Structures are given as structure tokens and as C-alpha cells.
């Protein structure tokens, strides 16, 4: 069975890390030389150790010339990318203008519909306002009816209390006048007796003369 893929991670042991760096660096420089010779390619390789030490390889020892070529290529690539971005920006601007114009035309075409929707919305608001006012009016009428009922009940109670008080006053007055009437009747009786005893009526005088 073949070995599984080994996960690459930092070697914690310092000595093992230095040994591995030395071996891999030598192998990398060897591979760079091989591809330069075998494929007639210009190769520039730079490796810095963890301590900052530089190890490099360049085809025919022309590192500076390869770096200058790299800078020219990088500048050209950046310039092309900038031009493409500007061109894309112009296209984006044109697209934005066309899109805005198209939206304006569509909005103008839909204007009657939007106007109808706006009017419908206004009508709906008016209907809702009228319904709300009618509801408040109904509540006020109910409150007025309740208050009127309470007032009638209060008036009825006041009238009943007034009648009751008037009846009591009349009964008190009758009880106070009764002794006076009795004494008055007795006095009239005495007067009648006195009259009868001291005064003769005309028919009685004629009777005595005969």
C-alpha cells in the first residue's frame, strides 16, 4: 500500500527544521537549473531563510536583467488591466445611463396606471376616514343615550322623594289641626246652649201668648 498524503505544517523542532530547509533548498535550486537548461527558460529564484539569509539562482547569472524584464511585464500587465477597467467603467456608465432612460420610459408608460393606483389609494383612505368618523359618532350617541337614561332615573328619584316628603308634611299638619277643631266644636255647643237658655225664638213667644 502507498503512503497517504502527509499534511504540511511547520516543523516545531528547530534542528529538524534547519536540516529540512537545507535539503529542500538544494533540491529547489537544482530543479530551477534543470528547467532552465532543459527547456531553455529564463529562471530567477530567490529564497530567504527564517533568519533573513538570501539564496538565489538565475539563468546565466543574469538576475538583474530578469528582474528588469519582470518589472516591464508587470507594468504592461497593470496598464492593460487599468485600460480594461476604464473601458469597463465606460461601459458601466453607458449601461447605467441606458438603464435609467429605460426605467424613465417604463415609468412614463405606467403613469396612468400609477395615477389610478394613487386615486384608488386616496379613495380607500377617505372611506377608512369616513368609517372611523361613523364609528366615533355611534360611540358618542351611545354615551349620550346612557347619560340621558341616567338623568331620567335621577329625575324620577327626585320626584318620588318630593312626593314622599310632601305627604309627610301634610300628615303632620292634619295632626296639629285636629285638637283645634275639637275645641271649636265644644265652644259652639256651649254657645248654643247659652242661646237656647237665655233667648226665646219668635215661634216660642207666640206659643206662650196663646
Tab-separated table of C-alpha atoms in Angstrom:
chain	number	residue	atom	x	y	z
A	1	UNK	CA	0.000	0.000	0.000
A	2	UNK	CA	1.180	3.518	-0.785
A	3	UNK	CA	1.676	6.100	1.867
A	4	UNK	CA	-1.073	8.621	2.422
A	5	UNK	CA	-0.670	12.295	1.768
A	6	UNK	CA	1.309	13.952	4.551
A	7	UNK	CA	-0.164	17.151	5.907
A	8	UNK	CA	2.217	20.090	5.504
A	9	UNK	CA	2.767	22.115	8.624
A	10	UNK	CA	5.579	23.944	10.378
A	11	UNK	CA	8.271	21.720	11.889
A	12	UNK	CA	8.422	22.510	15.560
A	13	UNK	CA	11.909	21.088	16.218
A	14	UNK	CA	14.453	23.761	15.333
A	15	UNK	CA	17.249	21.370	14.288
A	16	UNK	CA	14.962	19.271	12.124
A	17	UNK	CA	13.582	22.440	10.572
A	18	UNK	CA	17.079	23.650	9.596
A	19	UNK	CA	18.013	20.266	8.133
A	20	UNK	CA	14.813	20.127	6.093
A	21	UNK	CA	15.346	23.684	4.848
A	22	UNK	CA	18.860	22.876	3.657
A	23	UNK	CA	17.718	19.751	1.791
A	24	UNK	CA	14.658	21.339	0.188
A	25	UNK	CA	16.607	24.472	-0.779
A	26	UNK	CA	19.245	22.456	-2.560
A	27	UNK	CA	16.557	20.439	-4.340
A	28	UNK	CA	14.700	23.594	-5.378
A	29	UNK	CA	17.853	25.223	-6.786
A	30	UNK	CA	18.632	22.010	-8.636
A	31	UNK	CA	15.138	21.907	-10.182
A	32	UNK	CA	15.454	25.574	-11.248
A	33	UNK	CA	18.747	24.845	-13.008
A	34	UNK	CA	17.298	21.759	-14.700
A	35	UNK	CA	14.239	23.581	-16.102
A	36	UNK	CA	16.493	26.419	-17.300
A	37	UNK	CA	18.819	24.067	-19.187
A	38	UNK	CA	16.302	21.521	-20.425
A	39	UNK	CA	13.617	23.974	-21.535
A	40	UNK	CA	15.760	26.992	-22.484
A	41	UNK	CA	13.824	29.138	-19.984
A	42	UNK	CA	14.929	32.168	-18.071
A	43	UNK	CA	14.620	31.328	-14.384
A	44	UNK	CA	15.169	33.553	-11.387
A	45	UNK	CA	14.818	32.074	-7.921
A	46	UNK	CA	15.198	33.813	-4.570
A	47	UNK	CA	14.848	32.119	-1.183
A	48	UNK	CA	15.129	33.837	2.197
A	49	UNK	CA	15.686	31.734	5.284
A	50	UNK	CA	13.880	32.368	8.567
A	51	UNK	CA	16.945	34.342	9.667
A	52	UNK	CA	16.825	36.558	6.547
A	53	UNK	CA	19.693	34.930	4.618
A	54	UNK	CA	19.307	35.093	0.803
A	55	UNK	CA	19.806	32.135	-1.545
A	56	UNK	CA	19.295	32.778	-5.258
A	57	UNK	CA	19.677	31.266	-8.712
A	58	UNK	CA	19.424	32.975	-12.112
A	59	UNK	CA	19.873	31.690	-15.625
A	60	UNK	CA	23.349	32.644	-16.860
A	61	UNK	CA	23.706	34.676	-13.634
A	62	UNK	CA	21.572	37.486	-15.062
A	63	UNK	CA	19.304	38.158	-12.096
A	64	UNK	CA	19.117	41.927	-12.694
A	65	UNK	CA	18.146	41.524	-16.354
A	66	UNK	CA	15.435	39.021	-15.476
A	67	UNK	CA	14.098	41.343	-12.758
A	68	UNK	CA	14.005	44.281	-15.207
A	69	UNK	CA	12.066	42.140	-17.654
A	70	UNK	CA	9.696	41.158	-14.863
A	71	UNK	CA	9.137	44.826	-13.959
A	72	UNK	CA	8.397	45.771	-17.586
A	73	UNK	CA	5.995	42.867	-17.896
A	74	UNK	CA	4.280	43.728	-14.636
A	75	UNK	CA	3.897	47.382	-15.666
A	76	UNK	CA	2.459	46.402	-19.041
A	77	UNK	CA	0.040	43.985	-17.418
A	78	UNK	CA	-1.042	46.616	-14.903
A	79	UNK	CA	-1.546	49.170	-17.688
A	80	UNK	CA	-3.642	46.722	-19.690
A	81	UNK	CA	-5.701	45.944	-16.626
A	82	UNK	CA	-6.188	49.670	-15.993
A	83	UNK	CA	-7.296	50.273	-19.574
A	84	UNK	CA	-9.695	47.357	-19.312
A	85	UNK	CA	-11.074	48.703	-16.063
A	86	UNK	CA	-11.549	52.132	-17.611
A	87	UNK	CA	-13.219	50.598	-20.629
A	88	UNK	CA	-15.429	48.524	-18.385
A	89	UNK	CA	-16.144	51.646	-16.386
A	90	UNK	CA	-17.222	53.454	-19.550
A	91	UNK	CA	-19.412	50.531	-20.497
A	92	UNK	CA	-20.804	50.509	-16.979
A	93	UNK	CA	-21.576	54.212	-17.226
A	94	UNK	CA	-23.254	53.780	-20.596
A	95	UNK	CA	-25.211	50.838	-19.250
A	96	UNK	CA	-26.294	52.871	-16.234
A	97	UNK	CA	-27.482	55.721	-18.472
A	98	UNK	CA	-29.379	53.361	-20.765
A	99	UNK	CA	-30.918	51.602	-17.778
A	100	UNK	CA	-32.028	54.902	-16.240
A	101	UNK	CA	-33.527	56.018	-19.551
A	102	UNK	CA	-35.346	52.712	-19.935
A	103	UNK	CA	-36.748	52.966	-16.399
A	104	UNK	CA	-37.923	56.517	-17.143
A	105	UNK	CA	-39.711	55.367	-20.294
A	106	UNK	CA	-41.318	52.462	-18.476
A	107	UNK	CA	-42.396	54.768	-15.659
A	108	UNK	CA	-43.939	57.170	-18.169
A	109	UNK	CA	-45.774	54.308	-19.829
A	110	UNK	CA	-47.102	53.163	-16.486
A	111	UNK	CA	-48.051	56.687	-15.348
A	112	UNK	CA	-51.811	56.310	-15.961
A	113	UNK	CA	-51.752	53.065	-14.034
A	114	UNK	CA	-49.845	54.685	-11.177
A	115	UNK	CA	-52.308	57.582	-11.256
A	116	UNK	CA	-55.196	55.158	-10.999
A	117	UNK	CA	-53.491	53.349	-8.143
A	118	UNK	CA	-52.882	56.677	-6.391
A	119	UNK	CA	-56.529	57.681	-6.780
A	120	UNK	CA	-57.637	54.281	-5.528
A	121	UNK	CA	-55.381	54.662	-2.507
A	122	UNK	CA	-56.785	58.118	-1.792
A	123	UNK	CA	-60.339	56.804	-2.096
A	124	UNK	CA	-59.502	53.989	0.265
A	125	UNK	CA	-58.119	56.469	2.792
A	126	UNK	CA	-61.284	58.562	2.502
A	127	UNK	CA	-63.503	55.513	3.026
A	128	UNK	CA	-61.472	54.485	6.061
A	129	UNK	CA	-61.694	58.025	7.472
A	130	UNK	CA	-65.471	58.105	6.971
A	131	UNK	CA	-65.830	54.712	8.629
A	132	UNK	CA	-63.760	55.908	11.571
A	133	UNK	CA	-65.889	59.044	11.937
A	134	UNK	CA	-69.086	56.992	11.783
A	135	UNK	CA	-67.737	54.694	14.453
A	136	UNK	CA	-66.901	57.638	16.723
A	137	UNK	CA	-70.351	59.158	16.086
A	138	UNK	CA	-72.013	55.892	17.081
A	139	UNK	CA	-69.965	55.742	20.279
A	140	UNK	CA	-70.940	59.324	21.141
A	141	UNK	CA	-74.621	58.547	20.546
A	142	UNK	CA	-74.412	55.539	22.835
A	143	UNK	CA	-72.773	57.663	25.527
A	144	UNK	CA	-75.476	60.322	25.144
A	145	UNK	CA	-78.195	57.679	25.460
A	146	UNK	CA	-76.603	56.339	28.630
A	147	UNK	CA	-76.368	59.850	30.112
A	148	UNK	CA	-79.987	60.619	29.175
A	149	UNK	CA	-81.153	57.397	30.827
A	150	UNK	CA	-79.243	58.249	33.995
A	151	UNK	CA	-80.757	61.753	34.041
A	152	UNK	CA	-84.289	60.348	33.693
A	153	UNK	CA	-83.692	57.911	36.519
A	154	UNK	CA	-82.321	60.712	38.689
A	155	UNK	CA	-85.316	62.966	37.920
A	156	UNK	CA	-87.732	60.126	38.745
A	157	UNK	CA	-85.969	59.546	42.050
A	158	UNK	CA	-86.116	63.261	42.895
A	159	UNK	CA	-89.865	63.417	42.101
A	160	UNK	CA	-90.599	60.376	44.262
A	161	UNK	CA	-88.621	61.877	47.121
A	162	UNK	CA	-90.520	65.174	46.762
A	163	UNK	CA	-93.922	63.403	46.847
A	164	UNK	CA	-92.905	61.388	49.872
A	165	UNK	CA	-91.757	64.490	51.725
A	166	UNK	CA	-94.958	66.387	50.786
A	167	UNK	CA	-97.158	63.561	52.106
A	168	UNK	CA	-95.281	63.528	55.383
A	169	UNK	CA	-95.716	67.295	55.748
A	170	UNK	CA	-99.489	67.019	55.109
A	171	UNK	CA	-99.907	64.300	57.726
A	172	UNK	CA	-98.058	66.394	60.288
A	173	UNK	CA	-100.291	69.421	59.560
A	174	UNK	CA	-103.527	67.369	59.946
A	175	UNK	CA	-102.474	66.015	63.312
A	176	UNK	CA	-101.805	69.556	64.579
A	177	UNK	CA	-105.199	70.988	63.422
A	178	UNK	CA	-107.400	68.209	64.957
A	179	UNK	CA	-107.400	69.477	68.655
A	180	UNK	CA	-108.270	72.965	67.497
A	181	UNK	CA	-111.340	71.690	65.693
A	182	UNK	CA	-112.455	69.739	68.737
A	183	UNK	CA	-112.176	72.767	70.997
A	184	UNK	CA	-114.002	74.881	68.455
A	185	UNK	CA	-116.906	72.433	68.295
A	186	UNK	CA	-117.176	72.392	72.089
A	187	UNK	CA	-117.299	76.160	72.206
A	188	UNK	CA	-120.052	76.261	69.584
A	189	UNK	CA	-122.031	73.747	71.631
A	190	UNK	CA	-121.718	75.885	74.738
A	191	UNK	CA	-122.817	78.963	72.813
A	192	UNK	CA	-125.833	77.115	71.514
A	193	UNK	CA	-126.748	76.033	74.993
A	194	UNK	CA	-126.408	79.588	76.256
A	195	UNK	CA	-128.525	80.868	73.416
A	196	UNK	CA	-131.118	78.259	73.998
A	197	UNK	CA	-131.265	79.072	77.683
A	198	UNK	CA	-131.426	82.878	77.503
A	199	UNK	CA	-133.094	83.724	74.191
A	200	UNK	CA	-136.634	82.762	73.002
A	201	UNK	CA	-137.325	82.278	69.391
A	202	UNK	CA	-140.347	84.015	67.752
A	203	UNK	CA	-142.369	80.840	67.439
A	204	UNK	CA	-141.789	80.195	71.105
A	205	UNK	CA	-143.097	83.693	72.024
A	206	UNK	CA	-146.259	83.163	70.028
A	207	UNK	CA	-146.798	79.865	71.730
A	208	UNK	CA	-146.564	81.427	75.161
A	209	UNK	CA	-149.020	84.232	74.280
A	210	UNK	CA	-151.607	81.811	73.095
